[in-house]
């Protein structure tokens, strides 16, 4: 767990530009950065953590006086020594190029930056009035003293020691927070009303789930109108129970809403009528108590469920998200960055389990009962199709498999044969697993990652977990899976992702609305 400073390359420019665009009112354009990088009389550095660029700095390096032109650190990881690390390495390298003195302009009102530069031995020598045209702000011009080598300056040596320690202990997930924030999370995206309280992003104080599954089972699937009504009935007692259990875990008599640091709520994707219940409740609570509100993408929540058993998992990684509504392979190059490599063209994996179970009269949800049956069956008994196995991309198709299973059942019944349920379940399950494993292996190879995480309700399938783990570990990829209890929908995972988003400074306005079709890529 550490960050490092290295030279900037062209591959960094997309991430650099993303930081630039939100850091300055008048950001440099990609063409300016590309031009800068192509020059050999410049020094450009990035600070990165496992492939994620967190900040950058650049300076001229052709005279004995160098102009530090740009220095920025991603907003959610500021005040953690990364700017000092960039600055001290920059000065070190400039000195190696013959530079003896550095200068820069800084916004007069940017007290944090001025303090950093002062700690590096720079001092203000004058003002440039109205230098920042966009805002009319004045610039403070700063110069360092002349130095022969940065090591000779006590100030620079001190800055360097501080910077090295900051890099070494840097952990992308404990971003600006205090480390002991209390976050209440609320999840109502489908058919579970759930609430959890978490401290410091890792310590789960309570985790309450009221499942409506019994109300939906007789319809063989989730009925949206019933889901909304049941959420409305359950949300108050579920949140109250989560708060009461958290108080007990803290050894206190009670925990008041005003003592929370944040309220995190799933605001998409999911059933819109179900999501709005949680979002409206959370907004009301936030408005009444003044506690900040944070919106969490349900799918990011599923990915964060991995942090409970594998707290040191970190990007870059590939995630396979398999739930009742999704089947996607996702490349996650850094925290909060998602690129969907491919997804299902028709049914989701969990949906296939549910539909097959329905045809077999096994009730809803189908995943748990089919995987139990499959444990006693022969996965090679029936040769079901493995759609898209060789498609060369990351798309999935599961509706053909469902039809093949239905046809097989009809055929056997017509022939008067008794259906071997364990064999059928195991063969169906294996057809699903084979395609997922093959595509997961290829995705980690193509993305060049050494970490893989499984997420979503279908992650509770033991055979899928085992198959992925053995195939990927054979390729040298580390595999994380969520605890069985946190695979299907819950609020603990929303609390985990919510704490991360809270620390990154994200807030949901009271005018925000739930969205049924929210994508990870747009985060
Ligand atoms: O993530 P989740 O709780 O809800 C959505 O966000 O969709 O996933 C529910 C899905 C259901 O389709 C259920 O059948 C499936 O996860 N599931 C399983 C298993 N346990 C739950 N699928 C296969 N094997 C399981 N053991
Ligand atoms: Zn889910």
XYZ file of C-alpha atoms and ligand atoms in Angstrom:
550
model
C 0.000 0.000 0.000
C 2.006 2.911 -1.163
C 2.159 5.591 -3.785
C 5.164 6.537 -5.903
C 6.407 9.415 -7.990
C 7.640 8.742 -11.516
C 8.000 10.435 -14.876
C 4.791 11.242 -16.736
C 4.153 9.324 -19.958
C 1.648 9.758 -22.760
C -0.464 6.960 -21.250
C -1.034 9.091 -18.151
C -2.548 11.984 -20.073
C -6.194 10.918 -19.867
C -6.029 10.650 -16.090
C -3.953 13.835 -15.820
C -6.453 15.744 -17.931
C -9.332 14.527 -15.741
C -7.622 16.004 -12.668
C -6.657 19.195 -14.540
C -10.240 19.775 -15.703
C -11.662 19.851 -12.189
C -8.701 21.571 -10.523
C -8.522 24.859 -12.402
C -11.133 27.296 -13.708
C -9.159 27.574 -16.951
C -7.612 24.118 -17.416
C -4.831 23.325 -19.856
C -5.992 21.473 -22.950
C -4.810 17.980 -23.975
C -2.819 19.646 -26.783
C -0.876 21.742 -24.275
C -0.030 18.679 -22.185
C 0.967 16.685 -25.278
C 3.197 19.556 -26.389
C 4.812 19.788 -22.982
C 5.503 16.051 -22.859
C 7.183 16.084 -26.257
C 9.822 18.607 -25.113
C 13.108 17.499 -23.642
C 13.668 20.728 -21.705
C 10.891 19.899 -19.257
C 10.452 17.647 -16.241
C 6.959 16.184 -15.832
C 6.114 13.814 -12.977
C 3.054 11.978 -11.741
C 2.309 10.515 -8.344
C 0.471 7.234 -8.758
C -1.024 4.472 -6.674
C -1.316 1.082 -8.377
C -1.693 2.623 -11.819
C -4.063 5.375 -10.742
C -2.681 8.869 -11.256
C -3.306 10.965 -8.153
C -1.458 14.128 -9.104
C 1.207 15.651 -11.350
C 3.694 18.453 -11.596
C 5.855 19.928 -14.302
C 8.607 22.509 -14.694
C 11.020 23.989 -17.217
C 14.538 22.613 -17.055
C 16.793 24.418 -19.509
C 18.148 27.351 -17.504
C 19.586 27.636 -14.033
C 16.207 29.127 -13.056
C 13.221 26.819 -13.419
C 9.575 27.789 -13.670
C 7.225 25.320 -11.969
C 4.311 25.489 -14.371
C 1.699 23.181 -12.961
C 1.060 21.092 -9.859
C -2.240 19.447 -8.990
C -3.458 16.600 -6.786
C -6.801 14.835 -7.123
C -9.332 16.453 -4.842
C -10.182 13.359 -2.774
C -6.539 12.675 -1.834
C -5.408 16.199 -1.020
C -3.727 17.116 2.265
C -1.984 13.763 2.472
C 1.522 14.743 1.492
C 1.280 13.908 -2.198
C 1.863 17.489 -3.355
C 4.931 17.628 -1.119
C 6.133 14.375 -2.657
C 5.729 15.755 -6.164
C 7.435 19.015 -5.271
C 10.406 17.461 -3.540
C 11.006 14.957 -6.341
C 10.623 17.731 -8.905
C 13.244 19.883 -7.171
C 15.518 16.855 -6.847
C 15.330 16.139 -10.580
C 15.621 19.798 -11.576
C 18.766 20.086 -9.562
C 20.127 17.116 -11.504
C 19.467 19.150 -14.700
C 21.544 22.075 -13.449
C 18.708 24.149 -11.984
C 19.745 26.353 -9.027
C 16.583 28.262 -8.257
C 12.829 27.691 -8.783
C 9.937 30.108 -9.191
C 6.188 29.825 -9.566
C 2.934 31.731 -9.389
C 0.204 30.665 -7.019
C -3.273 31.974 -6.382
C -3.083 34.502 -3.606
C -5.996 32.858 -1.853
C -4.625 29.315 -2.069
C -3.289 29.235 1.466
C -2.646 25.467 1.469
C -0.444 25.671 -1.624
C 1.435 28.724 -0.355
C 2.119 26.928 2.925
C 3.469 23.926 1.007
C 5.792 26.071 -1.106
C 6.984 27.935 1.973
C 7.804 24.632 3.612
C 9.980 23.894 0.588
C 11.857 27.163 1.100
C 10.043 29.355 -1.420
C 9.006 32.837 -0.406
C 6.705 35.471 -1.840
C 8.453 38.286 -3.684
C 5.532 40.179 -5.186
C 2.100 40.115 -6.720
C 0.811 39.914 -10.254
C -2.579 41.670 -10.033
C -5.436 39.993 -11.904
C -3.096 37.255 -13.205
C -5.905 34.700 -13.262
C -8.129 36.320 -15.865
C -11.073 33.950 -15.351
C -11.565 34.922 -11.727
C -9.660 38.191 -11.550
C -7.563 36.755 -8.705
C -4.068 37.991 -8.003
C -1.041 35.723 -8.222
C 1.645 35.586 -5.616
C 5.087 35.198 -7.205
C 7.365 32.926 -5.202
C 11.066 32.205 -5.534
C 13.361 29.791 -3.795
C 16.866 30.716 -2.645
C 19.666 29.436 -4.809
C 20.705 25.900 -4.010
C 23.587 23.752 -5.138
C 21.896 20.485 -4.273
C 18.507 20.102 -2.592
C 20.075 17.885 0.089
C 22.017 20.904 1.365
C 18.869 22.771 2.250
C 17.474 21.697 5.601
C 14.042 22.742 4.481
C 14.134 20.652 1.338
C 15.567 17.699 3.220
C 12.725 17.977 5.735
C 10.168 18.193 2.966
C 11.675 15.144 1.314
C 11.521 13.044 4.495
C 7.895 14.052 5.009
C 7.127 13.242 1.356
C 8.737 9.799 1.471
C 6.771 8.888 4.595
C 3.548 10.126 2.977
C 4.170 7.996 -0.105
C 4.984 4.914 1.897
C 1.907 4.985 4.090
C -0.475 6.166 1.408
C -3.614 4.043 1.096
C -6.134 5.181 -1.511
C -9.107 4.134 0.564
C -8.465 6.100 3.699
C -8.936 9.343 1.849
C -9.589 12.578 3.721
C -11.944 11.110 6.333
C -11.260 11.022 10.013
C -11.136 7.216 9.988
C -14.003 6.872 12.426
C -16.952 8.321 10.542
C -20.331 6.867 11.334
C -22.278 6.160 8.159
C -25.862 4.923 8.008
C -26.602 3.159 4.712
C -30.011 2.442 3.226
C -30.711 0.009 0.383
C -34.110 -0.480 -1.285
C -33.272 -1.137 -4.940
C -35.101 -4.442 -5.322
C -36.821 -6.737 -2.851
C -34.764 -6.293 0.333
C -35.254 -3.377 2.696
C -31.851 -3.004 4.312
C -30.009 -0.627 6.635
C -26.520 -0.780 8.137
C -24.273 1.399 10.251
C -20.527 1.369 9.659
C -17.649 3.081 11.438
C -14.506 4.167 9.646
C -15.309 2.391 6.392
C -14.518 -1.091 7.690
C -16.202 -1.761 11.016
C -19.753 -2.994 10.573
C -21.800 -2.023 13.643
C -25.143 -3.322 12.384
C -26.565 -4.908 9.260
C -30.327 -5.391 9.080
C -32.140 -6.956 6.118
C -35.901 -7.388 5.845
C -36.455 -9.657 2.896
C -39.725 -9.510 1.018
C -38.928 -12.699 -0.825
C -41.885 -14.586 0.627
C -44.302 -12.028 -0.772
C -42.849 -12.378 -4.259
C -42.186 -16.135 -4.271
C -45.677 -17.154 -5.275
C -45.419 -14.952 -8.359
C -42.081 -16.512 -9.320
C -40.288 -13.174 -9.339
C -40.253 -9.662 -7.923
C -43.534 -7.758 -8.388
C -42.551 -4.050 -8.461
C -45.785 -2.751 -6.915
C -45.474 -5.156 -4.001
C -41.802 -4.206 -3.561
C -42.586 -0.478 -3.228
C -45.370 -1.097 -0.736
C -43.279 -3.439 1.399
C -40.333 -0.997 1.445
C -42.675 1.731 2.685
C -43.847 -0.534 5.504
C -40.396 -1.777 6.477
C -38.058 1.180 6.112
C -38.695 2.904 9.444
C -38.404 -0.214 11.640
C -35.383 -1.488 9.666
C -33.466 1.802 10.062
C -34.421 2.025 13.738
C -33.186 -1.493 14.335
C -29.895 -0.747 12.548
C -29.378 2.354 14.715
C -30.281 0.472 17.911
C -27.914 -2.409 17.121
C -25.136 0.039 16.263
C -25.614 1.738 19.642
C -25.200 -1.651 21.348
C -22.075 -2.367 19.292
C -20.669 0.989 20.408
C -21.494 0.179 24.033
C -23.887 3.111 24.221
C -27.465 3.453 25.323
C -28.611 5.043 22.112
C -27.365 6.502 18.853
C -29.063 9.606 17.511
C -29.317 10.439 13.818
C -27.559 13.769 14.393
C -24.467 11.858 15.550
C -24.026 10.357 12.101
C -21.411 11.773 9.747
C -23.260 10.727 6.610
C -26.340 8.981 5.293
C -25.609 6.812 2.236
C -28.457 5.633 0.047
C -28.696 3.489 -3.077
C -30.025 5.829 -5.781
C -29.766 3.419 -8.731
C -29.908 1.177 -10.648
C -32.933 -0.897 -9.665
C -36.713 -0.836 -9.632
C -37.648 2.833 -9.707
C -40.638 2.468 -7.382
C -38.434 0.648 -4.873
C -35.470 3.048 -5.116
C -37.606 6.135 -4.518
C -38.712 4.824 -1.123
C -35.132 4.676 0.177
C -34.088 7.915 -1.510
C -37.111 9.873 -0.246
C -36.625 8.527 3.275
C -32.895 9.335 3.254
C -33.500 12.848 1.924
C -36.058 13.478 4.642
C -33.664 12.241 7.299
C -30.848 14.383 5.905
C -33.049 17.493 5.704
C -34.327 17.000 9.242
C -30.947 16.323 10.850
C -28.489 18.244 8.659
C -26.438 15.075 8.175
C -24.897 15.020 4.656
C -26.424 12.691 2.095
C -24.330 10.484 -0.225
C -25.710 8.607 -3.239
C -24.360 5.121 -3.922
C -24.554 3.170 -7.159
C -25.901 -0.269 -6.243
C -23.373 -2.006 -8.512
C -20.428 -0.206 -6.917
C -21.883 -1.410 -3.616
C -21.730 -5.019 -4.811
C -18.059 -4.558 -5.774
C -17.280 -3.029 -2.357
C -18.776 -6.117 -0.644
C -15.379 -7.654 -1.409
C -13.645 -5.269 1.010
C -15.043 -7.088 4.053
C -13.083 -10.297 3.560
C -10.315 -8.824 1.392
C -9.621 -5.364 2.854
C -6.373 -4.988 0.950
C -7.911 -5.522 -2.486
C -7.172 -2.585 -4.715
C -7.330 -1.602 -8.375
C -6.264 -2.129 -11.065
C -8.615 -5.102 -11.229
C -11.296 -6.818 -13.246
C -14.726 -7.415 -11.682
C -17.375 -9.885 -12.749
C -20.745 -8.553 -11.685
C -23.378 -11.276 -11.714
C -26.756 -10.542 -10.175
C -30.465 -10.759 -10.887
C -30.240 -7.759 -13.172
C -26.627 -7.695 -14.416
C -23.940 -9.842 -15.965
C -20.955 -7.660 -16.805
C -17.191 -7.800 -16.909
C -15.755 -4.521 -15.708
C -12.220 -3.149 -15.838
C -11.495 -0.982 -12.823
C -8.136 0.779 -13.402
C -8.441 2.909 -10.253
C -10.811 3.634 -7.385
C -14.114 4.869 -8.736
C -13.221 4.233 -12.392
C -15.238 1.661 -14.278
C -15.048 0.535 -17.898
C -17.587 -2.105 -18.878
C -15.792 -4.601 -21.108
C -18.970 -6.464 -22.007
C -22.316 -7.484 -20.638
C -25.241 -9.775 -21.295
C -27.196 -9.271 -24.486
C -30.344 -10.741 -22.942
C -30.890 -12.389 -19.538
C -28.678 -11.808 -16.506
C -27.046 -14.836 -14.849
C -29.247 -14.647 -11.740
C -32.293 -14.243 -13.957
C -31.363 -17.480 -15.802
C -31.180 -19.324 -12.463
C -34.532 -17.811 -11.475
C -36.259 -18.693 -14.761
C -34.991 -22.271 -14.819
C -36.123 -22.715 -11.212
C -39.523 -21.349 -12.106
C -39.943 -23.866 -14.951
C -38.937 -26.650 -12.576
C -41.428 -25.420 -9.971
C -38.637 -24.740 -7.476
C -39.815 -21.289 -6.402
C -38.045 -17.939 -6.223
C -35.200 -17.061 -6.030
C -33.777 -19.880 -8.108
C -30.057 -19.463 -7.471
C -29.812 -20.932 -3.970
C -32.028 -23.965 -4.659
C -30.388 -24.783 -8.004
C -26.903 -24.550 -6.556
C -27.928 -26.834 -3.675
C -29.329 -29.416 -6.108
C -26.271 -29.082 -8.356
C -23.968 -30.079 -5.534
C -25.240 -33.666 -5.870
C -25.398 -33.765 -9.669
C -23.048 -34.539 -12.553
C -22.104 -31.293 -14.345
C -21.358 -33.257 -17.536
C -24.607 -35.273 -17.609
C -26.331 -33.011 -20.155
C -24.483 -31.046 -22.807
C -26.119 -27.605 -22.723
C -24.960 -24.826 -25.084
C -22.215 -22.427 -23.994
C -23.321 -19.330 -25.883
C -20.686 -16.747 -26.857
C -17.890 -18.933 -25.470
C -15.769 -18.256 -28.551
C -17.237 -14.893 -29.533
C -13.900 -13.208 -28.903
C -15.527 -10.411 -26.910
C -16.954 -9.973 -23.428
C -20.632 -10.241 -24.326
C -22.813 -12.888 -22.694
C -26.083 -14.473 -23.790
C -28.086 -16.618 -21.412
C -31.576 -16.789 -22.882
C -30.609 -19.606 -25.308
C -29.379 -21.714 -22.405
C -32.645 -21.158 -20.562
C -34.573 -22.260 -23.694
C -32.331 -25.327 -24.076
C -33.081 -26.332 -20.471
C -36.824 -25.829 -21.012
C -36.703 -27.893 -24.228
C -34.774 -30.638 -22.464
C -37.374 -30.808 -19.687
C -40.251 -30.912 -22.198
C -38.508 -33.583 -24.237
C -37.853 -35.802 -21.228
C -41.398 -35.357 -19.942
C -42.860 -36.262 -23.349
C -40.648 -39.340 -23.503
C -41.976 -40.339 -20.091
C -38.531 -40.096 -18.490
C -38.092 -38.894 -14.978
C -35.910 -35.793 -14.804
C -32.769 -36.145 -12.729
C -32.952 -32.794 -10.992
C -29.406 -32.746 -9.546
C -27.914 -33.651 -12.951
C -30.038 -31.039 -14.704
C -29.134 -28.352 -12.150
C -25.430 -29.226 -12.251
C -25.294 -29.299 -16.060
C -27.107 -25.959 -16.381
C -24.908 -24.368 -13.738
C -21.735 -25.683 -15.398
C -22.759 -24.191 -18.760
C -23.113 -20.779 -17.067
C -19.818 -21.160 -15.203
C -17.730 -22.286 -18.212
C -18.468 -19.127 -20.202
C -17.939 -16.821 -17.230
C -14.628 -18.388 -16.297
C -13.272 -18.276 -19.866
C -14.185 -14.607 -20.293
C -12.925 -13.649 -16.842
C -9.533 -15.222 -17.550
C -9.240 -13.434 -20.886
C -10.311 -10.103 -19.388
C -7.611 -10.205 -16.708
C -5.015 -11.133 -19.350
C -6.052 -8.415 -21.786
C -6.299 -5.739 -19.107
C -3.006 -6.903 -17.625
C -4.356 -7.016 -14.074
C -3.374 -9.345 -11.248
C -6.541 -8.915 -9.168
C -10.066 -10.142 -9.817
C -13.210 -9.602 -7.782
C -16.568 -11.369 -7.994
C -19.690 -9.382 -7.165
C -23.485 -9.640 -7.082
C -26.030 -12.156 -5.841
C -24.706 -14.988 -8.033
C -21.337 -14.609 -6.275
C -23.017 -16.754 -3.591
C -22.733 -19.697 -5.989
C -20.005 -21.890 -4.501
C -19.244 -23.733 -7.743
C -18.746 -20.426 -9.590
C -16.483 -19.101 -6.828
C -14.395 -22.272 -6.879
C -14.127 -22.444 -10.674
C -13.079 -18.792 -10.977
C -10.624 -19.067 -8.117
C -8.819 -22.113 -9.469
C -8.723 -20.919 -13.109
C -7.522 -17.421 -12.264
C -5.062 -18.415 -9.567
C -3.494 -20.783 -12.091
C -2.798 -17.642 -14.172
C -1.274 -15.827 -11.207
C -4.345 -13.659 -10.568
C -5.518 -13.071 -7.008
C -9.253 -13.674 -6.561
C -11.460 -11.916 -4.016
C -15.038 -12.942 -3.271
C -17.538 -11.363 -0.876
C -18.606 -13.209 2.295
C -21.595 -15.460 1.457
C -23.861 -13.299 3.619
C -23.026 -10.113 1.688
C -23.386 -11.407 -1.901
C -27.081 -10.692 -2.285
C -28.506 -7.238 -1.642
C -27.617 -5.662 1.697
C -26.811 -2.240 3.132
C -23.361 -3.149 4.523
C -21.940 -2.980 1.009
C -23.693 0.367 0.467
C -22.109 1.642 3.689
C -18.674 0.550 2.471
C -19.010 2.231 -0.938
C -20.825 5.169 0.691
C -17.939 5.855 3.075
C -15.547 5.870 0.126
C -17.765 8.326 -1.779
C -18.267 10.466 1.341
C -14.505 10.727 1.776
C -14.154 11.657 -1.865
C -16.339 14.661 -1.086
C -19.418 13.523 -2.978
C -22.816 14.672 -1.799
C -26.336 14.096 -3.056
C -28.515 17.200 -3.247
C -32.023 17.170 -1.903
C -33.214 17.707 -5.477
C -31.519 14.505 -6.707
C -33.692 11.688 -8.003
C -33.359 7.926 -8.078
C -32.497 6.426 -11.449
C -33.564 2.958 -12.590
C -30.838 2.642 -15.197
C -27.718 4.123 -13.645
C -24.464 2.822 -15.151
C -21.124 2.284 -13.477
C -19.209 3.748 -16.410
C -20.826 7.135 -15.887
C -19.566 7.442 -12.289
O -27.575 -8.983 -6.224
P -28.889 -9.574 -5.981
O -29.323 -9.838 -4.575
O -30.000 -8.678 -6.627
C -29.774 -7.907 -7.742
O -29.129 -6.844 -7.609
O -30.172 -8.377 -8.827
O -28.942 -10.920 -6.827
C -30.041 -11.767 -6.778
C -29.796 -12.899 -7.727
C -31.026 -13.769 -7.932
O -31.277 -13.891 -9.312
C -30.627 -15.096 -7.307
O -31.207 -16.223 -7.928
C -29.133 -15.090 -7.487
O -28.762 -13.757 -7.247
N -28.463 -16.005 -6.550
C -27.750 -17.084 -6.935
C -27.336 -17.734 -5.751
N -27.797 -17.015 -4.688
C -28.469 -15.947 -5.205
N -27.457 -17.550 -8.155
C -26.738 -18.681 -8.223
N -26.320 -19.372 -7.147
C -26.588 -18.936 -5.896
N -26.156 -19.635 -4.843
Zn -27.981 -6.420 -6.214
